[in-house]
Each structure stands twice: as structure tokens, then as C-alpha cells.
PDB file of C-alpha atoms and ligand atoms in Angstrom:
ATOM      1  CA  MET C   1      82.227  93.567 100.994  1.00  0.00           C
ATOM      2  CA  THR C   2      85.779  93.027  99.736  1.00  0.00           C
ATOM      3  CA  LEU C   3      87.642  95.436  97.439  1.00  0.00           C
ATOM      4  CA  TYR C   4      86.954  93.786  94.081  1.00  0.00           C
ATOM      5  CA  GLN C   5      83.501  92.301  94.727  1.00  0.00           C
ATOM      6  CA  PRO C   6      81.773  95.432  93.334  1.00  0.00           C
ATOM      7  CA  PHE C   7      83.875  95.113  90.146  1.00  0.00           C
ATOM      8  CA  LEU C   8      82.779  91.521  89.656  1.00  0.00           C
ATOM      9  CA  ASP C   9      79.136  92.233  90.512  1.00  0.00           C
ATOM     10  CA  TRP C  10      79.049  95.191  88.153  1.00  0.00           C
ATOM     11  CA  ALA C  11      80.648  93.195  85.329  1.00  0.00           C
ATOM     12  CA  VAL C  12      78.286  90.242  85.685  1.00  0.00           C
ATOM     13  CA  ALA C  13      75.236  92.527  85.778  1.00  0.00           C
ATOM     14  CA  ARG C  14      76.397  94.428  82.676  1.00  0.00           C
ATOM     15  CA  LEU C  15      77.181  91.209  80.801  1.00  0.00           C
ATOM     16  CA  HIS C  16      73.695  89.927  81.595  1.00  0.00           C
ATOM     17  CA  ASP C  17      72.191  93.203  80.340  1.00  0.00           C
ATOM     18  CA  ARG C  18      74.056  93.235  77.079  1.00  0.00           C
ATOM     19  CA  LEU C  19      74.602  89.603  76.056  1.00  0.00           C
ATOM     20  CA  ASP C  20      72.653  86.392  75.898  1.00  0.00           C
ATOM     21  CA  LEU C  21      74.816  84.785  78.582  1.00  0.00           C
ATOM     22  CA  GLN C  22      75.097  81.055  79.013  1.00  0.00           C
ATOM     23  CA  PRO C  23      77.013  79.339  81.797  1.00  0.00           C
ATOM     24  CA  TYR C  24      80.510  78.081  80.984  1.00  0.00           C
ATOM     25  CA  PRO C  25      81.391  74.810  82.715  1.00  0.00           C
ATOM     26  CA  ILE C  26      83.851  75.055  85.589  1.00  0.00           C
ATOM     27  CA  PRO C  27      85.668  71.761  86.240  1.00  0.00           C
ATOM     28  CA  ALA C  28      84.570  70.034  89.448  1.00  0.00           C
ATOM     29  CA  GLY C  29      86.572  71.147  92.451  1.00  0.00           C
ATOM     30  CA  PHE C  30      87.489  74.506  90.953  1.00  0.00           C
ATOM     31  CA  GLU C  31      84.315  76.509  91.626  1.00  0.00           C
ATOM     32  CA  ALA C  32      85.601  77.401  95.071  1.00  0.00           C
ATOM     33  CA  LYS C  33      88.720  76.496  96.999  1.00  0.00           C
ATOM     34  CA  GLN C  34      89.767  77.394 100.496  1.00  0.00           C
ATOM     35  CA  ALA C  35      92.907  77.031 102.528  1.00  0.00           C
ATOM     36  CA  THR C  36      94.065  78.211 105.917  1.00  0.00           C
ATOM     37  CA  VAL C  37      97.389  79.974 105.701  1.00  0.00           C
ATOM     38  CA  GLY C  38      99.624  81.020 108.583  1.00  0.00           C
ATOM     39  CA  LYS C  39      99.574  79.614 112.108  1.00  0.00           C
ATOM     40  CA  GLY C  40      98.034  80.475 115.432  1.00  0.00           C
ATOM     41  CA  LYS C  41      96.826  84.048 115.648  1.00  0.00           C
ATOM     42  CA  HIS C  42      98.208  84.744 112.174  1.00  0.00           C
ATOM     43  CA  ALA C  43      96.056  82.033 110.607  1.00  0.00           C
ATOM     44  CA  SER C  44      93.642  83.256 107.981  1.00  0.00           C
ATOM     45  CA  LEU C  45      91.407  81.803 105.325  1.00  0.00           C
ATOM     46  CA  VAL C  46      92.152  82.336 101.631  1.00  0.00           C
ATOM     47  CA  GLN C  47      89.241  81.622  99.333  1.00  0.00           C
ATOM     48  CA  THR C  48      89.348  81.495  95.536  1.00  0.00           C
ATOM     49  CA  THR C  49      86.084  81.461  93.629  1.00  0.00           C
ATOM     50  CA  SER C  50      85.533  81.061  89.902  1.00  0.00           C
ATOM     51  CA  THR C  51      82.826  82.534  87.716  1.00  0.00           C
ATOM     52  CA  ALA C  52      82.386  81.748  84.010  1.00  0.00           C
ATOM     53  CA  PHE C  53      80.020  82.420  81.128  1.00  0.00           C
ATOM     54  CA  GLN C  54      79.933  82.196  77.356  1.00  0.00           C
ATOM     55  CA  SER C  55      77.894  83.871  74.637  1.00  0.00           C
ATOM     56  CA  GLU C  56      77.385  83.717  70.906  1.00  0.00           C
ATOM     57  CA  LYS C  57      80.628  85.578  70.155  1.00  0.00           C
ATOM     58  CA  LEU C  58      82.598  85.021  73.363  1.00  0.00           C
ATOM     59  CA  ARG C  59      84.120  81.598  74.007  1.00  0.00           C
ATOM     60  CA  GLN C  60      84.897  82.126  77.661  1.00  0.00           C
ATOM     61  CA  ILE C  61      84.251  84.999  80.050  1.00  0.00           C
ATOM     62  CA  ARG C  62      85.871  84.086  83.315  1.00  0.00           C
ATOM     63  CA  ALA C  63      86.887  85.477  86.640  1.00  0.00           C
ATOM     64  CA  ALA C  64      89.083  84.198  89.427  1.00  0.00           C
ATOM     65  CA  HIS C  65      88.481  86.020  92.691  1.00  0.00           C
ATOM     66  CA  VAL C  66      90.920  85.533  95.557  1.00  0.00           C
ATOM     67  CA  GLN C  67      89.834  86.809  98.960  1.00  0.00           C
ATOM     68  CA  GLY C  68      92.211  86.529 101.903  1.00  0.00           C
ATOM     69  CA  GLY C  69      91.717  89.573 104.059  1.00  0.00           C
ATOM     70  CA  GLU C  70      92.508  93.219 103.524  1.00  0.00           C
ATOM     71  CA  ALA C  71      96.073  92.620 102.298  1.00  0.00           C
ATOM     72  CA  LEU C  72      95.238  89.840  99.849  1.00  0.00           C
ATOM     73  CA  GLN C  73      92.584  90.521  97.244  1.00  0.00           C
ATOM     74  CA  VAL C  74      92.797  89.595  93.556  1.00  0.00           C
ATOM     75  CA  LEU C  75      90.336  89.753  90.710  1.00  0.00           C
ATOM     76  CA  ASN C  76      91.643  88.352  87.451  1.00  0.00           C
ATOM     77  CA  PHE C  77      88.993  88.781  84.786  1.00  0.00           C
ATOM     78  CA  VAL C  78      89.545  87.815  81.149  1.00  0.00           C
ATOM     79  CA  ILE C  79      87.275  87.505  78.116  1.00  0.00           C
ATOM     80  CA  PHE C  80      88.347  85.109  75.356  1.00  0.00           C
ATOM     81  CA  PRO C  81      86.438  85.675  72.086  1.00  0.00           C
ATOM     82  CA  ARG C  82      85.455  82.780  69.860  1.00  0.00           C
ATOM     83  CA  LEU C  83      88.047  81.962  67.234  1.00  0.00           C
ATOM     84  CA  ASN C  84      85.943  83.259  64.341  1.00  0.00           C
ATOM     85  CA  TYR C  85      86.066  86.867  65.607  1.00  0.00           C
ATOM     86  CA  ASP C  86      88.984  89.282  65.441  1.00  0.00           C
ATOM     87  CA  LEU C  87      88.045  90.821  68.819  1.00  0.00           C
ATOM     88  CA  PRO C  88      90.846  91.520  71.294  1.00  0.00           C
ATOM     89  CA  PHE C  89      90.877  89.918  74.741  1.00  0.00           C
ATOM     90  CA  PHE C  90      89.448  91.926  77.606  1.00  0.00           C
ATOM     91  CA  GLY C  91      92.040  91.587  80.355  1.00  0.00           C
ATOM     92  CA  ALA C  92      91.864  92.906  83.898  1.00  0.00           C
ATOM     93  CA  ASP C  93      94.350  91.939  86.590  1.00  0.00           C
ATOM     94  CA  LEU C  94      93.422  93.722  89.826  1.00  0.00           C
ATOM     95  CA  VAL C  95      95.829  92.735  92.553  1.00  0.00           C
ATOM     96  CA  THR C  96      96.178  93.794  96.188  1.00  0.00           C
ATOM     97  CA  LEU C  97      99.059  92.276  98.137  1.00  0.00           C
ATOM     98  CA  PRO C  98     100.812  93.313 101.359  1.00  0.00           C
ATOM     99  CA  GLY C  99     103.113  95.454  99.146  1.00  0.00           C
ATOM    100  CA  GLY C 100     100.235  97.430  97.657  1.00  0.00           C
ATOM    101  CA  HIS C 101      97.868  97.555  94.694  1.00  0.00           C
ATOM    102  CA  LEU C 102      98.781  96.566  91.148  1.00  0.00           C
ATOM    103  CA  ILE C 103      96.305  97.247  88.379  1.00  0.00           C
ATOM    104  CA  ALA C 104      96.464  96.030  84.766  1.00  0.00           C
ATOM    105  CA  LEU C 105      93.597  96.828  82.426  1.00  0.00           C
ATOM    106  CA  ASP C 106      93.647  96.412  78.668  1.00  0.00           C
ATOM    107  CA  MET C 107      92.005  95.306  75.465  1.00  0.00           C
ATOM    108  CA  GLN C 108      94.759  92.863  74.629  1.00  0.00           C
ATOM    109  CA  PRO C 109      95.310  92.732  70.872  1.00  0.00           C
ATOM    110  CA  LEU C 110      95.553  89.690  68.645  1.00  0.00           C
ATOM    111  CA  PHE C 111      97.828  91.584  66.256  1.00  0.00           C
ATOM    112  CA  ARG C 112      99.829  94.149  68.199  1.00  0.00           C
ATOM    113  CA  ASP C 113     101.769  95.589  65.284  1.00  0.00           C
ATOM    114  CA  ASP C 114      99.112  95.695  62.581  1.00  0.00           C
ATOM    115  CA  PRO C 115      98.127  99.357  61.956  1.00  0.00           C
ATOM    116  CA  ALA C 116      94.661  98.421  60.674  1.00  0.00           C
ATOM    117  CA  TYR C 117      94.039  96.368  63.791  1.00  0.00           C
ATOM    118  CA  GLN C 118      95.196  99.240  66.004  1.00  0.00           C
ATOM    119  CA  ALA C 119      92.929 101.631  64.162  1.00  0.00           C
ATOM    120  CA  LYS C 120      89.991  99.302  64.751  1.00  0.00           C
ATOM    121  CA  TYR C 121      90.657  98.309  68.351  1.00  0.00           C
ATOM    122  CA  THR C 122      92.899 100.907  69.996  1.00  0.00           C
ATOM    123  CA  GLN C 123      91.950 104.269  68.520  1.00  0.00           C
ATOM    124  CA  PRO C 124      88.300 104.121  69.677  1.00  0.00           C
ATOM    125  CA  ILE C 125      89.333 103.811  73.325  1.00  0.00           C
ATOM    126  CA  TRP C 126      92.217 106.271  73.103  1.00  0.00           C
ATOM    127  CA  PRO C 127      90.213 109.154  74.658  1.00  0.00           C
ATOM    128  CA  ILE C 128      89.248 106.941  77.610  1.00  0.00           C
ATOM    129  CA  PHE C 129      92.854 105.832  78.045  1.00  0.00           C
ATOM    130  CA  GLU C 130      94.137 109.420  77.874  1.00  0.00           C
ATOM    131  CA  ARG C 131      91.726 110.544  80.565  1.00  0.00           C
ATOM    132  CA  TYR C 132      92.643 107.802  83.023  1.00  0.00           C
ATOM    133  CA  ARG C 133      96.349 107.815  82.434  1.00  0.00           C
ATOM    134  CA  GLN C 134      96.402 111.378  83.698  1.00  0.00           C
ATOM    135  CA  GLN C 135      94.770 110.267  86.930  1.00  0.00           C
ATOM    136  CA  LEU C 136      96.599 106.955  87.286  1.00  0.00           C
ATOM    137  CA  GLU C 137     100.374 107.126  87.264  1.00  0.00           C
ATOM    138  CA  TRP C 138     102.216 104.638  85.041  1.00  0.00           C
ATOM    139  CA  GLY C 139     103.060 101.515  87.074  1.00  0.00           C
ATOM    140  CA  GLY C 140     106.649 101.218  85.915  1.00  0.00           C
ATOM    141  CA  ASP C 141     108.533  98.174  84.691  1.00  0.00           C
ATOM    142  CA  PHE C 142     106.735  95.030  83.767  1.00  0.00           C
ATOM    143  CA  PRO C 143     108.080  91.853  82.179  1.00  0.00           C
ATOM    144  CA  GLU C 144     109.546  92.685  78.771  1.00  0.00           C
ATOM    145  CA  ASP C 145     108.216  89.566  77.071  1.00  0.00           C
ATOM    146  CA  ALA C 146     104.692  90.560  78.184  1.00  0.00           C
ATOM    147  CA  GLN C 147     104.810  93.788  76.181  1.00  0.00           C
ATOM    148  CA  ALA C 148     103.836  92.080  72.950  1.00  0.00           C
ATOM    149  CA  PHE C 149     100.492  91.176  74.507  1.00  0.00           C
ATOM    150  CA  PHE C 150      99.408  94.658  75.575  1.00  0.00           C
ATOM    151  CA  SER C 151      97.901  97.429  73.469  1.00  0.00           C
ATOM    152  CA  PRO C 152      99.119 101.040  73.457  1.00  0.00           C
ATOM    153  CA  ALA C 153      96.042 101.761  75.632  1.00  0.00           C
ATOM    154  CA  PHE C 154      97.300  99.536  78.448  1.00  0.00           C
ATOM    155  CA  LEU C 155      96.388 101.034  81.825  1.00  0.00           C
ATOM    156  CA  TRP C 156      99.072  99.933  84.268  1.00  0.00           C
ATOM    157  CA  THR C 157      99.267 101.532  87.659  1.00  0.00           C
ATOM    158  CA  ARG C 158     100.124 100.910  91.308  1.00  0.00           C
ATOM    159  CA  PRO C 159      97.824 103.195  93.301  1.00  0.00           C
ATOM    160  CA  LYS C 160      98.993 104.041  96.820  1.00  0.00           C
ATOM    161  CA  ALA C 161      95.508 104.682  98.166  1.00  0.00           C
ATOM    162  CA  THR C 162      92.733 102.100  98.258  1.00  0.00           C
ATOM    163  CA  SER C 163      90.261 104.917  97.601  1.00  0.00           C
ATOM    164  CA  VAL C 164      91.834 105.350  94.131  1.00  0.00           C
ATOM    165  CA  VAL C 165      91.058 101.701  93.373  1.00  0.00           C
ATOM    166  CA  GLU C 166      87.488 102.149  94.578  1.00  0.00           C
ATOM    167  CA  THR C 167      86.886 105.270  92.486  1.00  0.00           C
ATOM    168  CA  GLN C 168      89.147 105.931  89.442  1.00  0.00           C
ATOM    169  CA  VAL C 169      90.165 102.333  88.813  1.00  0.00           C
ATOM    170  CA  PHE C 170      86.566 101.150  89.160  1.00  0.00           C
ATOM    171  CA  ALA C 171      85.417 103.852  86.731  1.00  0.00           C
ATOM    172  CA  ALA C 172      88.143 102.922  84.216  1.00  0.00           C
ATOM    173  CA  PHE C 173      87.190  99.257  84.502  1.00  0.00           C
ATOM    174  CA  GLN C 174      83.569 100.139  83.753  1.00  0.00           C
ATOM    175  CA  GLU C 175      84.399 102.309  80.753  1.00  0.00           C
ATOM    176  CA  TYR C 176      86.749  99.720  79.278  1.00  0.00           C
ATOM    177  CA  LEU C 177      84.214  96.931  79.680  1.00  0.00           C
ATOM    178  CA  GLN C 178      81.403  99.034  78.177  1.00  0.00           C
ATOM    179  CA  ALA C 179      83.609  99.884  75.183  1.00  0.00           C
ATOM    180  CA  TYR C 180      84.517  96.219  74.803  1.00  0.00           C
ATOM    181  CA  LEU C 181      80.855  95.205  74.793  1.00  0.00           C
ATOM    182  CA  ASP C 182      80.199  97.813  72.077  1.00  0.00           C
ATOM    183  CA  TRP C 183      82.794  96.043  69.930  1.00  0.00           C
ATOM    184  CA  VAL C 184      81.259  92.663  70.704  1.00  0.00           C
ATOM    185  CA  GLU C 185      77.892  93.953  69.527  1.00  0.00           C
ATOM    186  CA  GLN C 186      79.390  95.195  66.256  1.00  0.00           C
ATOM    187  CA  ALA C 187      81.676  92.225  65.571  1.00  0.00           C
ATOM    188  CA  GLU C 188      81.013  90.187  62.443  1.00  0.00           C
ATOM    189  CA  PRO C 189      82.179  86.600  62.066  1.00  0.00           C
ATOM    190  CA  ILE C 190      85.361  86.056  60.057  1.00  0.00           C
ATOM    191  CA  THR C 191      85.143  83.462  57.287  1.00  0.00           C
ATOM    192  CA  ASP C 192      88.389  83.941  55.366  1.00  0.00           C
ATOM    193  CA  PRO C 193      90.541  80.831  56.074  1.00  0.00           C
ATOM    194  CA  THR C 194      93.820  82.769  56.121  1.00  0.00           C
ATOM    195  CA  GLN C 195      92.456  85.205  58.672  1.00  0.00           C
ATOM    196  CA  LEU C 196      90.937  82.397  60.744  1.00  0.00           C
ATOM    197  CA  ALA C 197      94.286  80.619  60.868  1.00  0.00           C
ATOM    198  CA  ALA C 198      95.988  83.846  61.969  1.00  0.00           C
ATOM    199  CA  ILE C 199      93.421  84.369  64.743  1.00  0.00           C
ATOM    200  CA  GLU C 200      93.842  80.840  66.060  1.00  0.00           C
ATOM    201  CA  ALA C 201      97.620  81.208  66.072  1.00  0.00           C
ATOM    202  CA  ALA C 202      97.383  84.555  67.896  1.00  0.00           C
ATOM    203  CA  GLN C 203      94.968  83.172  70.496  1.00  0.00           C
ATOM    204  CA  LEU C 204      97.260  80.212  71.141  1.00  0.00           C
ATOM    205  CA  ARG C 205     100.310  82.453  71.430  1.00  0.00           C
ATOM    206  CA  TYR C 206      98.544  84.602  74.020  1.00  0.00           C
ATOM    207  CA  LEU C 207      97.180  81.653  75.906  1.00  0.00           C
ATOM    208  CA  ARG C 208     100.440  79.742  76.088  1.00  0.00           C
ATOM    209  CA  TYR C 209     102.219  82.821  77.332  1.00  0.00           C
ATOM    210  CA  ARG C 210      99.673  83.479  80.059  1.00  0.00           C
ATOM    211  CA  ALA C 211      99.510  79.866  81.205  1.00  0.00           C
ATOM    212  CA  GLU C 212     103.284  79.537  81.277  1.00  0.00           C
ATOM    213  CA  LYS C 213     103.981  82.915  82.938  1.00  0.00           C
ATOM    214  CA  ASP C 214     100.948  83.175  85.193  1.00  0.00           C
ATOM    215  CA  PRO C 215     102.150  85.532  87.957  1.00  0.00           C
ATOM    216  CA  ALA C 216      99.734  83.872  90.375  1.00  0.00           C
ATOM    217  CA  ARG C 217     101.295  80.418  90.054  1.00  0.00           C
ATOM    218  CA  GLY C 218     103.532  80.898  93.112  1.00  0.00           C
ATOM    219  CA  MET C 219     100.709  82.199  95.247  1.00  0.00           C
ATOM    220  CA  PHE C 220      98.277  79.444  94.266  1.00  0.00           C
ATOM    221  CA  THR C 221     100.927  76.761  94.758  1.00  0.00           C
ATOM    222  CA  ARG C 222     101.608  77.993  98.280  1.00  0.00           C
ATOM    223  CA  PHE C 223      97.929  78.031  99.191  1.00  0.00           C
ATOM    224  CA  TYR C 224      96.540  75.002  97.407  1.00  0.00           C
ATOM    225  CA  GLY C 225      99.498  72.880  96.236  1.00  0.00           C
ATOM    226  CA  PRO C 226     101.020  72.264  92.778  1.00  0.00           C
ATOM    227  CA  ASP C 227      98.496  69.725  91.455  1.00  0.00           C
ATOM    228  CA  TRP C 228      95.444  71.883  92.081  1.00  0.00           C
ATOM    229  CA  THR C 229      97.285  74.932  90.718  1.00  0.00           C
ATOM    230  CA  GLU C 230      98.406  73.376  87.416  1.00  0.00           C
ATOM    231  CA  GLU C 231      94.962  71.943  86.813  1.00  0.00           C
ATOM    232  CA  TYR C 232      93.339  75.303  87.602  1.00  0.00           C
ATOM    233  CA  ILE C 233      95.651  77.106  85.151  1.00  0.00           C
ATOM    234  CA  HIS C 234      95.381  74.660  82.244  1.00  0.00           C
ATOM    235  CA  GLY C 235      91.891  73.289  82.907  1.00  0.00           C
ATOM    236  CA  PHE C 236      90.112  76.566  83.644  1.00  0.00           C
ATOM    237  CA  LEU C 237      92.015  79.875  83.633  1.00  0.00           C
ATOM    238  CA  PHE C 238      93.747  79.332  80.282  1.00  0.00           C
ATOM    239  CA  ASP C 239      91.968  76.330  78.818  1.00  0.00           C
ATOM    240  CA  LEU C 240      91.984  76.949  75.044  1.00  0.00           C
ATOM    241  CA  GLU C 241      94.459  74.185  74.204  1.00  0.00           C
ATOM    242  CA  ARG C 242      92.380  71.586  76.033  1.00  0.00           C
ATOM    243  CA  GLN C 243      89.228  72.823  74.307  1.00  0.00           C
ATOM    244  CA  LEU C 244      90.874  72.616  70.873  1.00  0.00           C
ATOM    245  CA  VAL C 245      91.947  69.016  71.481  1.00  0.00           C
ATOM    246  CA  ARG C 246      88.324  68.183  72.301  1.00  0.00           C
ATOM    247  CA  ARG C 247      86.918  69.930  69.250  1.00  0.00           C
TER     248      ARG C 247
HETATM  249  N1  LIG B   1      97.373  87.080  87.292  1.00  0.00           N
HETATM  250  C1  LIG B   1      96.804  86.221  86.405  1.00  0.00           C
HETATM  251  C2  LIG B   1      95.898  85.402  87.127  1.00  0.00           C
HETATM  252  C3  LIG B   1      95.927  85.785  88.463  1.00  0.00           C
HETATM  253  C4  LIG B   1      96.885  86.846  88.551  1.00  0.00           C
HETATM  254  C5  LIG B   1      95.091  84.323  86.477  1.00  0.00           C
HETATM  255  C6  LIG B   1      94.044  84.628  89.521  1.00  0.00           C
HETATM  256  O1  LIG B   1      97.042  86.189  85.189  1.00  0.00           O
HETATM  257  C7  LIG B   1      97.267  87.529  89.725  1.00  0.00           C
HETATM  258  C8  LIG B   1      95.190  85.275  89.595  1.00  0.00           C
HETATM  259  N2  LIG B   1      99.028  89.098  88.932  1.00  0.00           N
HETATM  260  C9  LIG B   1      98.453  88.290  89.874  1.00  0.00           C
HETATM  261  C10 LIG B   1      99.252  88.334  91.055  1.00  0.00           C
HETATM  262  C11 LIG B   1     100.331  89.174  90.788  1.00  0.00           C
HETATM  263  C12 LIG B   1     100.178  89.640  89.457  1.00  0.00           C
HETATM  264  C13 LIG B   1     101.112  90.512  88.816  1.00  0.00           C
HETATM  265  C14 LIG B   1      98.950  87.596  92.334  1.00  0.00           C
HETATM  266  C15 LIG B   1     101.457  89.559  91.706  1.00  0.00           C
HETATM  267  C16 LIG B   1     102.569  88.566  91.628  1.00  0.00           C
HETATM  268  C17 LIG B   1     103.591  88.856  92.690  1.00  0.00           C
HETATM  269  O2  LIG B   1     103.983  90.021  92.849  1.00  0.00           O
HETATM  270  O3  LIG B   1     103.992  87.912  93.334  1.00  0.00           O
HETATM  271  C18 LIG B   1      99.442  91.623  84.333  1.00  0.00           C
HETATM  272  N3  LIG B   1     100.007  90.937  86.645  1.00  0.00           N
HETATM  273  C19 LIG B   1     101.060  91.009  87.504  1.00  0.00           C
HETATM  274  C20 LIG B   1     102.127  91.697  86.835  1.00  0.00           C
HETATM  275  C21 LIG B   1     101.676  91.992  85.563  1.00  0.00           C
HETATM  276  C22 LIG B   1     100.339  91.502  85.493  1.00  0.00           C
HETATM  277  C23 LIG B   1     102.432  92.696  84.461  1.00  0.00           C
HETATM  278  C24 LIG B   1     103.456  91.997  87.417  1.00  0.00           C
HETATM  279  C25 LIG B   1     104.287  90.769  87.177  1.00  0.00           C
HETATM  280  C26 LIG B   1     105.737  90.988  87.436  1.00  0.00           C
HETATM  281  O4  LIG B   1     106.144  92.126  87.678  1.00  0.00           O
HETATM  282  O5  LIG B   1     106.445  89.972  87.365  1.00  0.00           O
HETATM  283  N4  LIG B   1      98.042  90.467  82.878  1.00  0.00           N
HETATM  284  C27 LIG B   1      99.144  90.279  83.715  1.00  0.00           C
HETATM  285  C28 LIG B   1     100.162  89.747  82.779  1.00  0.00           C
HETATM  286  C29 LIG B   1      99.651  89.634  81.540  1.00  0.00           C
HETATM  287  C30 LIG B   1      98.317  90.083  81.625  1.00  0.00           C
HETATM  288  C31 LIG B   1     101.532  89.372  83.177  1.00  0.00           C
HETATM  289  C32 LIG B   1     100.367  89.146  80.350  1.00  0.00           C
HETATM  290  C33 LIG B   1      99.871  89.146  79.114  1.00  0.00           C
HETATM  291  O6  LIG B   1      97.516  90.122  80.729  1.00  0.00           O
END
């Protein structure tokens, strides 16, 4: 069992419990991809698998799981709500590299600086955030242009011990996802055209940023080449623009 498999299994089980989940199509060739990296006795297999669902209120629930031995494990898990809901994105970036663990967990806001939006979608999880930030030390600098896309309840940490990932980080992940699913349950569709236009613009802003600045681009390009990587990013991981063209 690899480090993040229990996170993914737990999330999928909870989603099944709480939502009427439907599959979300994964483009052919992107369900699973393998490559051998390194040579001779340093050769090892790096596998990336994709998982995706949708539901009445959630346009795309998707995970990319990279497994390449103890020093290379990544679970990037994001929920993109449908464009007629004001729900934030659920964003988890759980990364283990030879340099250590890097954990990003947040309910990423559509409207970062709107006090009413913060009151609706940050305040309710503030007690959870406060509890975990005492256990999980702040991870330090991160790209300045990314700040606009995180909420004040952004959990960002670089645990030294794997046991911290397995216990505190896993617990935080569970509490954040449960809280998110509470919001999904309560969410009412938006019908006001001005608000709908603002949501679409905010979703596109987020999506373009993530596709353009994907921190995994270098890693994927090394393993699987540039063509596969660009298609994976724009055709699956951050696919909203393609879906809008098709609409
Ligand atoms: N990150 C992704 C996807 C990944 C992924 C789809 C499937 O968005 C993995 C894989 N993240 C990944 C890897 C690294 C990071 C780092 C492999 C390490 C890159 C490296 O060191 O080479 C949160 N992830 C990061 C960093 C941040 C995040 C802040 C550090 C980047 C840096 O310091 O340059 N989550 C990530 C992020 C946003 C987010 C940038 C922006 C909105 O939601």
C-alpha cells in the first residue's frame, strides 16, 4: 500500500456514500501510464493513474495518482463544481519527492476578497483549520501569484516525518472533504445571470492558472514526454476550456 492510496480510497468511498456519483470520462490513453525511469539497478517504474467522477452539482471530481517508489508519491485531487454553483474548489496536492513531503489542502475560493464569500466558505472551516495549523507547521514560501487562489484556511505544510502524513495530514484531509461535502449538500443553484457570469470567469481564471503553472509539468514531461503531458493537463487535469468549447 503506497502513502496516498488510503487517502484516495477513503475519498472515493465517502463520495459514493454522500453523492449520486456518475463516472466522468477519462480520455483514452490517460487512465494509466507507465514509464521506466533511471538505468540499470537504479531503474524503477513510475505509474500515473487517473480517477474521475461527476455528480449533480460537481462537474468534475478527479484524481491523479503518481506512484514511483517510496521517494516519489503524489496525489493531486481536485473537485470542480458545476458553473451554476458558487461552491469553492476542493484542492489537495499531496506530494512526496526525494526532498520530502509537501502538503497543500484548501477550499479554493472563487472570490478570494469578497467578505460575504469568506463568511460563507471560510468561516465554517476556521475551527478545523486552527486545530491543524497548530499541529502542522506552515510550509513557508509558495509562488506569490498562487496566493490569489488560496483561502485564508489554506493548510500548507512540509512534514518531516512520514508518520505525520499518515496521521494528522490524513485526518485533516478527511475533515476538509467532509466539510466540503456538507456544503455540496446545502448548495442551491445560482440563476442570476450576473452572478453566473462572475462564476464562469472565476472558474476560468483558476483553471488557466493551474494549467499554465502546473508544478508537475516538469516531472510528467521527464517521465512521459511533452505531448502526453500537455494533453493530460489540458484534456483531463484542467479541462474546463475544452468542455466549454464543446458545450
Ligand atoms: N500539482 C498539480 C498536479 C500535480 C501536482 C496536477 C498530478 O497541480 C504535483 C500532479 N505539486 C506537484 C508536484 C510538486 C508540486 C508542488 C510534483 C513539486 C514540484 C517540484 O518541486 O518540482 C500547490 N504544489 C506544489 C507547490 C505548491 C503546490 C504551492 C510548490 C510549488 C513551488 O514552490 O513552485 N495547488 C498547488 C498549486 C496550486 C494549487 C501551485 C495553485 C492554485 O492549488
